[in-house]
Structures are given as structure tokens and as C-alpha cells.
């Protein structure tokens, strides 16, 4: 079946630099995407979302970019801090317009921030 | 609000035993989700409820798994009998009707079946 996947399983970034975490999806019917952050020993925490009718959305220090042509999603974190160290998951909902709340999660990328 | 509450945080049991995981969603949330997380399969949705009614249980692995939501503030996920391959972290999440796609996760229950 179609699924969400990630290009990079691990990413090490110097504190203060920008981080870019990538995600590839294969379900062209997906119309809603979310990024979650999971710290060690905790549950995933919502970061930012984007609908398929948008190609960019910004939050506090984070930006999500969506390229529907190549089915690619990215999360950019500006001025990465030690507290950003975590595993980041992208998730998709292929049927949000139909009222479904089922999310399909990627395997995750581990971000390590070097002080 | 205390967020989503799960208990126990850790459970170690022997194969064949019954396991019951508990969840208290955020007050006022209409939707409740049960997920399982493993290294091999990542985060998988098992079942979700809307207003205490199961909507989609297609992710439940097999008949050994069952979930109930007797009221708006409590849900259980039961495994009977448990098997070693059930070892995983089980998360409960809840969301409101208004912010229905933003799911708030609990801290999880780490289950180990020996």
C-alpha cells in the first residue's frame, strides 16, 4: 500500500544553524499533512500542519513546505536549539475532506543538536 | 488541563496473560485514538472513537485486541491473551471537534510481554 516515508533517518545540526527534515509521500490523494515532534519517553507533539491547497506555512521558528508535484514535504527549523533534539514524524491524511481522522505516520527522523 | 493521561506507564507481563491499558482523554475532546509504536512498523493507528462510539477499528491486529470507551472520560485497550510480538509502546490521543486533526498524545504505556 501507499505510505509515507523519510529520506534521512538521522540528522545532526550545530546549535544555531537551520535544520531541514524531509518527507516523501506516495498517496496523491492525501490532502492534509502534519509534523509531529517526539522527545524521548514522551508522546508525539503537534508542531504544524498544512493542507494540500497550500505550498508553504509558517509557525514560530518552523516552516513547512509542500511540493505536490514531487510529493515532497519538508520541515524547516530556524536557529536550531538543543531543545529541538527529538524524532520528527510527518503524517498524512488522505481522506480529511471526507471527515476521516486517520493519520498515516512516517518512520521518523532523529534530529540531534550539537551544542 | 493535565493532558491525556495513560496508565500504567510500564507493564511487564508473561505471554498468555491479559493486559489492560487505560486512557483518560482531555476533557471536552470528542475523539479518542489508540496507537501502537514499534521500531519496525512505526506509529500505527489501531482504533478511534467519536463521542464514545468506535468509528474505525481496521487497525486492530486481531481478535485478541479489544477497545472500549464506556464514557467520555475513559477508554481501555485490552489484549487477551498477550503475546511477545505485542511488545510496543501504546499511545492514546484525543482531539476536539474543532481542532480534530490536531491530536494530543498521552505519554504512552510501554508494554513488554515475556
PDB file of C-alpha atoms in Angstrom:
ATOM      1  CA  UNK A   1       0.000   0.000   0.000  1.00  0.00           C
ATOM      2  CA  UNK A   2       0.988   3.614  -0.274  1.00  0.00           C
ATOM      3  CA  UNK A   3       2.809   5.039   2.669  1.00  0.00           C
ATOM      4  CA  UNK A   4       4.706   7.990   3.999  1.00  0.00           C
ATOM      5  CA  UNK A   5       8.482   7.680   4.171  1.00  0.00           C
ATOM      6  CA  UNK A   6      11.503   9.756   5.113  1.00  0.00           C
ATOM      7  CA  UNK A   7      14.749  10.361   3.228  1.00  0.00           C
ATOM      8  CA  UNK A   8      17.027  10.763   6.247  1.00  0.00           C
ATOM      9  CA  UNK A   9      16.726   8.664   9.406  1.00  0.00           C
ATOM     10  CA  UNK A  10      19.228  10.815  11.369  1.00  0.00           C
ATOM     11  CA  UNK A  11      20.300  14.434  11.194  1.00  0.00           C
ATOM     12  CA  UNK A  12      22.976  16.224  13.238  1.00  0.00           C
ATOM     13  CA  UNK A  13      22.936  20.005  13.287  1.00  0.00           C
ATOM     14  CA  UNK A  14      25.051  22.620  15.016  1.00  0.00           C
ATOM     15  CA  UNK A  15      23.186  24.773  17.512  1.00  0.00           C
ATOM     16  CA  UNK A  16      22.066  27.979  15.851  1.00  0.00           C
ATOM     17  CA  UNK A  17      22.009  26.522  12.348  1.00  0.00           C
ATOM     18  CA  UNK A  18      18.849  25.836  10.400  1.00  0.00           C
ATOM     19  CA  UNK A  19      17.526  22.276  10.117  1.00  0.00           C
ATOM     20  CA  UNK A  20      15.656  20.741   7.234  1.00  0.00           C
ATOM     21  CA  UNK A  21      13.808  17.466   7.662  1.00  0.00           C
ATOM     22  CA  UNK A  22      12.385  15.830   4.571  1.00  0.00           C
ATOM     23  CA  UNK A  23       9.476  13.517   3.933  1.00  0.00           C
ATOM     24  CA  UNK A  24       8.269  11.774   0.786  1.00  0.00           C
ATOM     25  CA  UNK A  25       4.705  10.635   0.397  1.00  0.00           C
ATOM     26  CA  UNK A  26       3.239   8.446  -2.290  1.00  0.00           C
ATOM     27  CA  UNK A  27      -0.515   8.830  -1.848  1.00  0.00           C
ATOM     28  CA  UNK A  28      -1.545  11.542  -4.292  1.00  0.00           C
ATOM     29  CA  UNK A  29      -4.979  11.640  -2.636  1.00  0.00           C
ATOM     30  CA  UNK A  30      -3.527  12.970   0.606  1.00  0.00           C
ATOM     31  CA  UNK A  31      -4.872  16.420   1.328  1.00  0.00           C
ATOM     32  CA  UNK A  32      -3.617  17.135   4.805  1.00  0.00           C
ATOM     33  CA  UNK A  33      -0.163  16.812   6.340  1.00  0.00           C
ATOM     34  CA  UNK A  34       1.156  17.237   9.862  1.00  0.00           C
ATOM     35  CA  UNK A  35       4.558  17.331  11.503  1.00  0.00           C
ATOM     36  CA  UNK A  36       4.948  15.878  14.983  1.00  0.00           C
ATOM     37  CA  UNK A  37       7.885  16.054  17.382  1.00  0.00           C
ATOM     38  CA  UNK A  38       8.566  13.215  19.796  1.00  0.00           C
ATOM     39  CA  UNK A  39      11.020  13.634  22.636  1.00  0.00           C
ATOM     40  CA  UNK A  40      12.476  10.632  24.376  1.00  0.00           C
ATOM     41  CA  UNK A  41       9.949   8.949  26.654  1.00  0.00           C
ATOM     42  CA  UNK A  42       7.084  11.177  25.571  1.00  0.00           C
ATOM     43  CA  UNK A  43       4.208  11.055  23.159  1.00  0.00           C
ATOM     44  CA  UNK A  44       4.270  12.882  19.813  1.00  0.00           C
ATOM     45  CA  UNK A  45       3.547  16.587  19.979  1.00  0.00           C
ATOM     46  CA  UNK A  46       1.867  18.551  17.184  1.00  0.00           C
ATOM     47  CA  UNK A  47       4.146  21.118  15.532  1.00  0.00           C
ATOM     48  CA  UNK A  48       2.497  22.404  12.383  1.00  0.00           C
ATOM     49  CA  UNK A  49       0.117  21.296   9.653  1.00  0.00           C
ATOM     50  CA  UNK A  50      -0.584  22.171   6.042  1.00  0.00           C
ATOM     51  CA  UNK A  51      -3.391  21.476   3.619  1.00  0.00           C
ATOM     52  CA  UNK A  52      -2.828  20.431   0.047  1.00  0.00           C
ATOM     53  CA  UNK A  53      -4.141  23.738  -1.298  1.00  0.00           C
ATOM     54  CA  UNK A  54      -1.111  25.475   0.201  1.00  0.00           C
ATOM     55  CA  UNK A  55       2.591  25.148  -0.550  1.00  0.00           C
ATOM     56  CA  UNK A  56       4.016  26.894   2.491  1.00  0.00           C
ATOM     57  CA  UNK A  57       3.013  27.580   6.056  1.00  0.00           C
ATOM     58  CA  UNK A  58       4.982  29.275   8.796  1.00  0.00           C
ATOM     59  CA  UNK A  59       4.886  28.965  12.539  1.00  0.00           C
ATOM     60  CA  UNK A  60       7.184  30.052  15.301  1.00  0.00           C
ATOM     61  CA  UNK A  61      10.691  29.139  14.057  1.00  0.00           C
ATOM     62  CA  UNK A  62       9.210  26.421  11.859  1.00  0.00           C
ATOM     63  CA  UNK A  63       8.155  26.378   8.237  1.00  0.00           C
ATOM     64  CA  UNK A  64       6.522  23.535   6.350  1.00  0.00           C
ATOM     65  CA  UNK A  65       6.864  23.326   2.589  1.00  0.00           C
ATOM     66  CA  UNK A  66       4.718  21.134   0.387  1.00  0.00           C
ATOM     67  CA  UNK A  67       5.628  20.220  -3.178  1.00  0.00           C
ATOM     68  CA  UNK A  68       2.729  18.258  -4.617  1.00  0.00           C
ATOM     69  CA  UNK A  69       4.433  17.807  -7.973  1.00  0.00           C
ATOM     70  CA  UNK A  70       7.095  15.563  -6.484  1.00  0.00           C
ATOM     71  CA  UNK A  71       5.073  14.541  -3.433  1.00  0.00           C
ATOM     72  CA  UNK A  72       7.553  16.009  -1.008  1.00  0.00           C
ATOM     73  CA  UNK A  73       7.134  17.627   2.378  1.00  0.00           C
ATOM     74  CA  UNK A  74       9.780  19.367   4.444  1.00  0.00           C
ATOM     75  CA  UNK A  75      10.057  20.897   7.890  1.00  0.00           C
ATOM     76  CA  UNK A  76      12.470  23.753   8.371  1.00  0.00           C
ATOM     77  CA  UNK A  77      13.551  24.751  11.857  1.00  0.00           C
ATOM     78  CA  UNK A  78      15.287  28.106  12.164  1.00  0.00           C
ATOM     79  CA  UNK A  79      18.099  28.684  14.663  1.00  0.00           C
ATOM     80  CA  UNK A  80      18.005  25.131  15.952  1.00  0.00           C
ATOM     81  CA  UNK A  81      18.255  24.806  19.722  1.00  0.00           C
ATOM     82  CA  UNK A  82      19.210  21.879  21.969  1.00  0.00           C
ATOM     83  CA  UNK A  83      15.545  21.562  22.929  1.00  0.00           C
ATOM     84  CA  UNK A  84      14.756  20.737  19.320  1.00  0.00           C
ATOM     85  CA  UNK A  85      16.548  17.400  19.646  1.00  0.00           C
ATOM     86  CA  UNK A  86      13.875  14.767  19.077  1.00  0.00           C
ATOM     87  CA  UNK A  87      12.407  12.442  16.496  1.00  0.00           C
ATOM     88  CA  UNK A  88      10.271  14.204  13.913  1.00  0.00           C
ATOM     89  CA  UNK A  89       7.419  12.468  12.123  1.00  0.00           C
ATOM     90  CA  UNK A  90       5.447  13.548   9.140  1.00  0.00           C
ATOM     91  CA  UNK A  91       1.908  12.253   8.882  1.00  0.00           C
ATOM     92  CA  UNK A  92      -0.693  12.378   6.158  1.00  0.00           C
ATOM     93  CA  UNK A  93      -4.435  12.108   5.993  1.00  0.00           C
ATOM     94  CA  UNK A  94      -5.632  11.002   2.574  1.00  0.00           C
ATOM     95  CA  UNK A  95      -9.289  11.499   3.428  1.00  0.00           C
ATOM     96  CA  UNK A  96      -9.584  14.552   5.649  1.00  0.00           C
ATOM     97  CA  UNK A  97     -12.099  16.087   3.251  1.00  0.00           C
ATOM     98  CA  UNK A  98     -14.353  13.088   3.783  1.00  0.00           C
ATOM     99  CA  UNK A  99     -14.251  13.581   7.519  1.00  0.00           C
ATOM    100  CA  UNK A 100     -11.707  10.881   8.267  1.00  0.00           C
ATOM    101  CA  UNK A 101      -9.186  11.456  11.034  1.00  0.00           C
ATOM    102  CA  UNK A 102      -6.928   8.560  10.253  1.00  0.00           C
ATOM    103  CA  UNK A 103      -3.304   9.617  10.071  1.00  0.00           C
ATOM    104  CA  UNK A 104      -0.540   7.589   8.445  1.00  0.00           C
ATOM    105  CA  UNK A 105       2.797   8.308  10.062  1.00  0.00           C
ATOM    106  CA  UNK A 106       6.271   8.091   8.586  1.00  0.00           C
ATOM    107  CA  UNK A 107       9.067   6.206  10.332  1.00  0.00           C
ATOM    108  CA  UNK A 108      10.643   9.374  11.731  1.00  0.00           C
ATOM    109  CA  UNK A 109      13.903  11.339  11.551  1.00  0.00           C
ATOM    110  CA  UNK A 110      16.063  11.778  14.606  1.00  0.00           C
ATOM    111  CA  UNK A 111      17.403  15.306  14.969  1.00  0.00           C
ATOM    112  CA  UNK A 112      20.462  15.773  17.180  1.00  0.00           C
ATOM    113  CA  UNK A 113      21.562  19.300  18.006  1.00  0.00           C
ATOM    114  CA  UNK A 114      25.258  19.740  18.748  1.00  0.00           C
ATOM    115  CA  UNK A 115      25.875  22.460  21.375  1.00  0.00           C
TER     116      UNK A 115
ATOM    117  CA  UNK B   1      -5.668  20.633  31.972  1.00  0.00           C
ATOM    118  CA  UNK B   2      -3.353  17.718  32.730  1.00  0.00           C
ATOM    119  CA  UNK B   3      -3.406  16.495  29.160  1.00  0.00           C
ATOM    120  CA  UNK B   4      -4.082  12.929  28.121  1.00  0.00           C
ATOM    121  CA  UNK B   5      -3.434  10.524  30.978  1.00  0.00           C
ATOM    122  CA  UNK B   6      -2.401   6.926  30.450  1.00  0.00           C
ATOM    123  CA  UNK B   7      -1.824   4.125  32.912  1.00  0.00           C
ATOM    124  CA  UNK B   8       0.197   2.192  33.623  1.00  0.00           C
ATOM    125  CA  UNK B   9       3.325   3.830  32.196  1.00  0.00           C
ATOM    126  CA  UNK B  10       5.119   0.499  32.096  1.00  0.00           C
ATOM    127  CA  UNK B  11       3.739  -3.017  32.043  1.00  0.00           C
ATOM    128  CA  UNK B  12       5.684  -6.254  32.037  1.00  0.00           C
ATOM    129  CA  UNK B  13       3.697  -9.437  31.724  1.00  0.00           C
ATOM    130  CA  UNK B  14       4.066 -13.018  30.642  1.00  0.00           C
ATOM    131  CA  UNK B  15       2.771 -14.492  27.440  1.00  0.00           C
ATOM    132  CA  UNK B  16      -0.829 -15.568  27.746  1.00  0.00           C
ATOM    133  CA  UNK B  17      -1.784 -13.028  30.382  1.00  0.00           C
ATOM    134  CA  UNK B  18      -4.457 -10.408  29.941  1.00  0.00           C
ATOM    135  CA  UNK B  19      -3.288  -6.805  29.683  1.00  0.00           C
ATOM    136  CA  UNK B  20      -5.470  -3.726  30.129  1.00  0.00           C
ATOM    137  CA  UNK B  21      -4.249  -0.267  29.188  1.00  0.00           C
ATOM    138  CA  UNK B  22      -6.153   2.792  30.333  1.00  0.00           C
ATOM    139  CA  UNK B  23      -6.630   6.276  28.971  1.00  0.00           C
ATOM    140  CA  UNK B  24      -8.281   9.464  30.142  1.00  0.00           C
ATOM    141  CA  UNK B  25      -8.648  11.966  27.282  1.00  0.00           C
ATOM    142  CA  UNK B  26      -8.568  15.723  27.605  1.00  0.00           C
ATOM    143  CA  UNK B  27     -11.862  16.959  28.977  1.00  0.00           C
ATOM    144  CA  UNK B  28     -14.191  18.133  26.237  1.00  0.00           C
ATOM    145  CA  UNK B  29     -12.477  16.237  23.441  1.00  0.00           C
ATOM    146  CA  UNK B  30     -14.800  14.273  21.179  1.00  0.00           C
ATOM    147  CA  UNK B  31     -12.277  11.972  19.543  1.00  0.00           C
ATOM    148  CA  UNK B  32     -10.049   9.331  21.081  1.00  0.00           C
ATOM    149  CA  UNK B  33      -7.363   7.363  19.273  1.00  0.00           C
ATOM    150  CA  UNK B  34      -5.282   4.334  20.207  1.00  0.00           C
ATOM    151  CA  UNK B  35      -1.883   3.893  18.519  1.00  0.00           C
ATOM    152  CA  UNK B  36       0.897   1.359  18.742  1.00  0.00           C
ATOM    153  CA  UNK B  37       4.534   2.291  18.149  1.00  0.00           C
ATOM    154  CA  UNK B  38       7.347  -0.134  17.340  1.00  0.00           C
ATOM    155  CA  UNK B  39      10.740   0.327  15.735  1.00  0.00           C
ATOM    156  CA  UNK B  40       9.804  -1.915  12.845  1.00  0.00           C
ATOM    157  CA  UNK B  41       6.368  -0.550  11.998  1.00  0.00           C
ATOM    158  CA  UNK B  42       6.476   2.954  13.425  1.00  0.00           C
ATOM    159  CA  UNK B  43       3.287   4.555  14.717  1.00  0.00           C
ATOM    160  CA  UNK B  44       0.118   2.716  13.716  1.00  0.00           C
ATOM    161  CA  UNK B  45      -3.479   3.685  14.368  1.00  0.00           C
ATOM    162  CA  UNK B  46      -5.378   0.824  15.981  1.00  0.00           C
ATOM    163  CA  UNK B  47      -8.835   2.294  16.541  1.00  0.00           C
ATOM    164  CA  UNK B  48     -10.567   5.592  17.097  1.00  0.00           C
ATOM    165  CA  UNK B  49     -13.778   6.713  18.777  1.00  0.00           C
ATOM    166  CA  UNK B  50     -16.088   9.645  18.243  1.00  0.00           C
ATOM    167  CA  UNK B  51     -18.393  10.514  21.130  1.00  0.00           C
ATOM    168  CA  UNK B  52     -17.583   7.159  22.746  1.00  0.00           C
ATOM    169  CA  UNK B  53     -18.561   5.184  19.618  1.00  0.00           C
ATOM    170  CA  UNK B  54     -15.899   3.175  17.746  1.00  0.00           C
ATOM    171  CA  UNK B  55     -15.638   4.583  14.232  1.00  0.00           C
ATOM    172  CA  UNK B  56     -12.830   2.606  12.658  1.00  0.00           C
ATOM    173  CA  UNK B  57     -11.131  -0.436  14.152  1.00  0.00           C
ATOM    174  CA  UNK B  58      -9.492  -1.652  10.962  1.00  0.00           C
ATOM    175  CA  UNK B  59      -6.076  -1.201  12.530  1.00  0.00           C
ATOM    176  CA  UNK B  60      -6.721  -3.614  15.371  1.00  0.00           C
ATOM    177  CA  UNK B  61      -4.322  -6.508  14.711  1.00  0.00           C
ATOM    178  CA  UNK B  62      -6.599  -9.398  15.575  1.00  0.00           C
ATOM    179  CA  UNK B  63      -9.350 -10.594  17.848  1.00  0.00           C
ATOM    180  CA  UNK B  64      -7.017 -10.661  20.816  1.00  0.00           C
ATOM    181  CA  UNK B  65      -7.264  -6.862  20.864  1.00  0.00           C
ATOM    182  CA  UNK B  66     -10.366  -5.033  22.021  1.00  0.00           C
ATOM    183  CA  UNK B  67     -11.074  -1.428  22.970  1.00  0.00           C
ATOM    184  CA  UNK B  68     -13.934   0.182  24.832  1.00  0.00           C
ATOM    185  CA  UNK B  69     -14.998   3.675  25.748  1.00  0.00           C
ATOM    186  CA  UNK B  70     -17.756   3.441  28.366  1.00  0.00           C
ATOM    187  CA  UNK B  71     -17.881   7.204  28.861  1.00  0.00           C
ATOM    188  CA  UNK B  72     -16.330  10.424  27.599  1.00  0.00           C
ATOM    189  CA  UNK B  73     -13.519  10.389  30.131  1.00  0.00           C
ATOM    190  CA  UNK B  74     -12.261   6.816  29.990  1.00  0.00           C
ATOM    191  CA  UNK B  75     -11.127   4.220  27.481  1.00  0.00           C
ATOM    192  CA  UNK B  76      -9.413   0.858  27.710  1.00  0.00           C
ATOM    193  CA  UNK B  77      -7.391  -1.241  25.309  1.00  0.00           C
ATOM    194  CA  UNK B  78      -7.283  -4.891  26.234  1.00  0.00           C
ATOM    195  CA  UNK B  79      -5.068  -7.671  24.914  1.00  0.00           C
ATOM    196  CA  UNK B  80      -6.111 -11.219  25.763  1.00  0.00           C
ATOM    197  CA  UNK B  81      -4.092 -13.365  25.557  1.00  0.00           C
ATOM    198  CA  UNK B  82      -0.920 -11.310  25.170  1.00  0.00           C
ATOM    199  CA  UNK B  83       2.000 -12.452  23.005  1.00  0.00           C
ATOM    200  CA  UNK B  84       5.651 -11.319  22.828  1.00  0.00           C
ATOM    201  CA  UNK B  85       5.007  -9.633  19.468  1.00  0.00           C
ATOM    202  CA  UNK B  86       2.571  -7.299  21.223  1.00  0.00           C
ATOM    203  CA  UNK B  87       5.505  -5.631  22.965  1.00  0.00           C
ATOM    204  CA  UNK B  88       5.407  -1.963  21.982  1.00  0.00           C
ATOM    205  CA  UNK B  89       4.565   1.493  23.258  1.00  0.00           C
ATOM    206  CA  UNK B  90       0.842   2.139  23.158  1.00  0.00           C
ATOM    207  CA  UNK B  91      -0.332   5.718  22.876  1.00  0.00           C
ATOM    208  CA  UNK B  92      -3.705   7.227  23.443  1.00  0.00           C
ATOM    209  CA  UNK B  93      -4.535  10.560  21.817  1.00  0.00           C
ATOM    210  CA  UNK B  94      -7.551  12.831  21.827  1.00  0.00           C
ATOM    211  CA  UNK B  95      -8.796  15.751  19.781  1.00  0.00           C
ATOM    212  CA  UNK B  96     -11.710  18.117  19.735  1.00  0.00           C
ATOM    213  CA  UNK B  97     -14.325  18.502  17.039  1.00  0.00           C
ATOM    214  CA  UNK B  98     -12.989  21.951  16.231  1.00  0.00           C
ATOM    215  CA  UNK B  99      -9.299  21.013  16.098  1.00  0.00           C
ATOM    216  CA  UNK B 100      -9.988  17.480  15.085  1.00  0.00           C
ATOM    217  CA  UNK B 101      -6.807  16.902  13.117  1.00  0.00           C
ATOM    218  CA  UNK B 102      -4.592  18.141  15.949  1.00  0.00           C
ATOM    219  CA  UNK B 103      -4.279  15.117  18.141  1.00  0.00           C
ATOM    220  CA  UNK B 104      -2.890  15.429  21.658  1.00  0.00           C
ATOM    221  CA  UNK B 105      -0.949  12.368  22.697  1.00  0.00           C
ATOM    222  CA  UNK B 106      -0.514  10.877  26.130  1.00  0.00           C
ATOM    223  CA  UNK B 107       2.871   9.747  27.470  1.00  0.00           C
ATOM    224  CA  UNK B 108       2.296   6.162  26.371  1.00  0.00           C
ATOM    225  CA  UNK B 109       2.378   2.746  28.023  1.00  0.00           C
ATOM    226  CA  UNK B 110       5.463   0.658  27.381  1.00  0.00           C
ATOM    227  CA  UNK B 111       4.321  -2.971  27.232  1.00  0.00           C
ATOM    228  CA  UNK B 112       6.742  -5.862  27.438  1.00  0.00           C
ATOM    229  CA  UNK B 113       5.398  -9.379  27.008  1.00  0.00           C
ATOM    230  CA  UNK B 114       7.886 -12.055  28.020  1.00  0.00           C
TER     231      UNK B 114
END
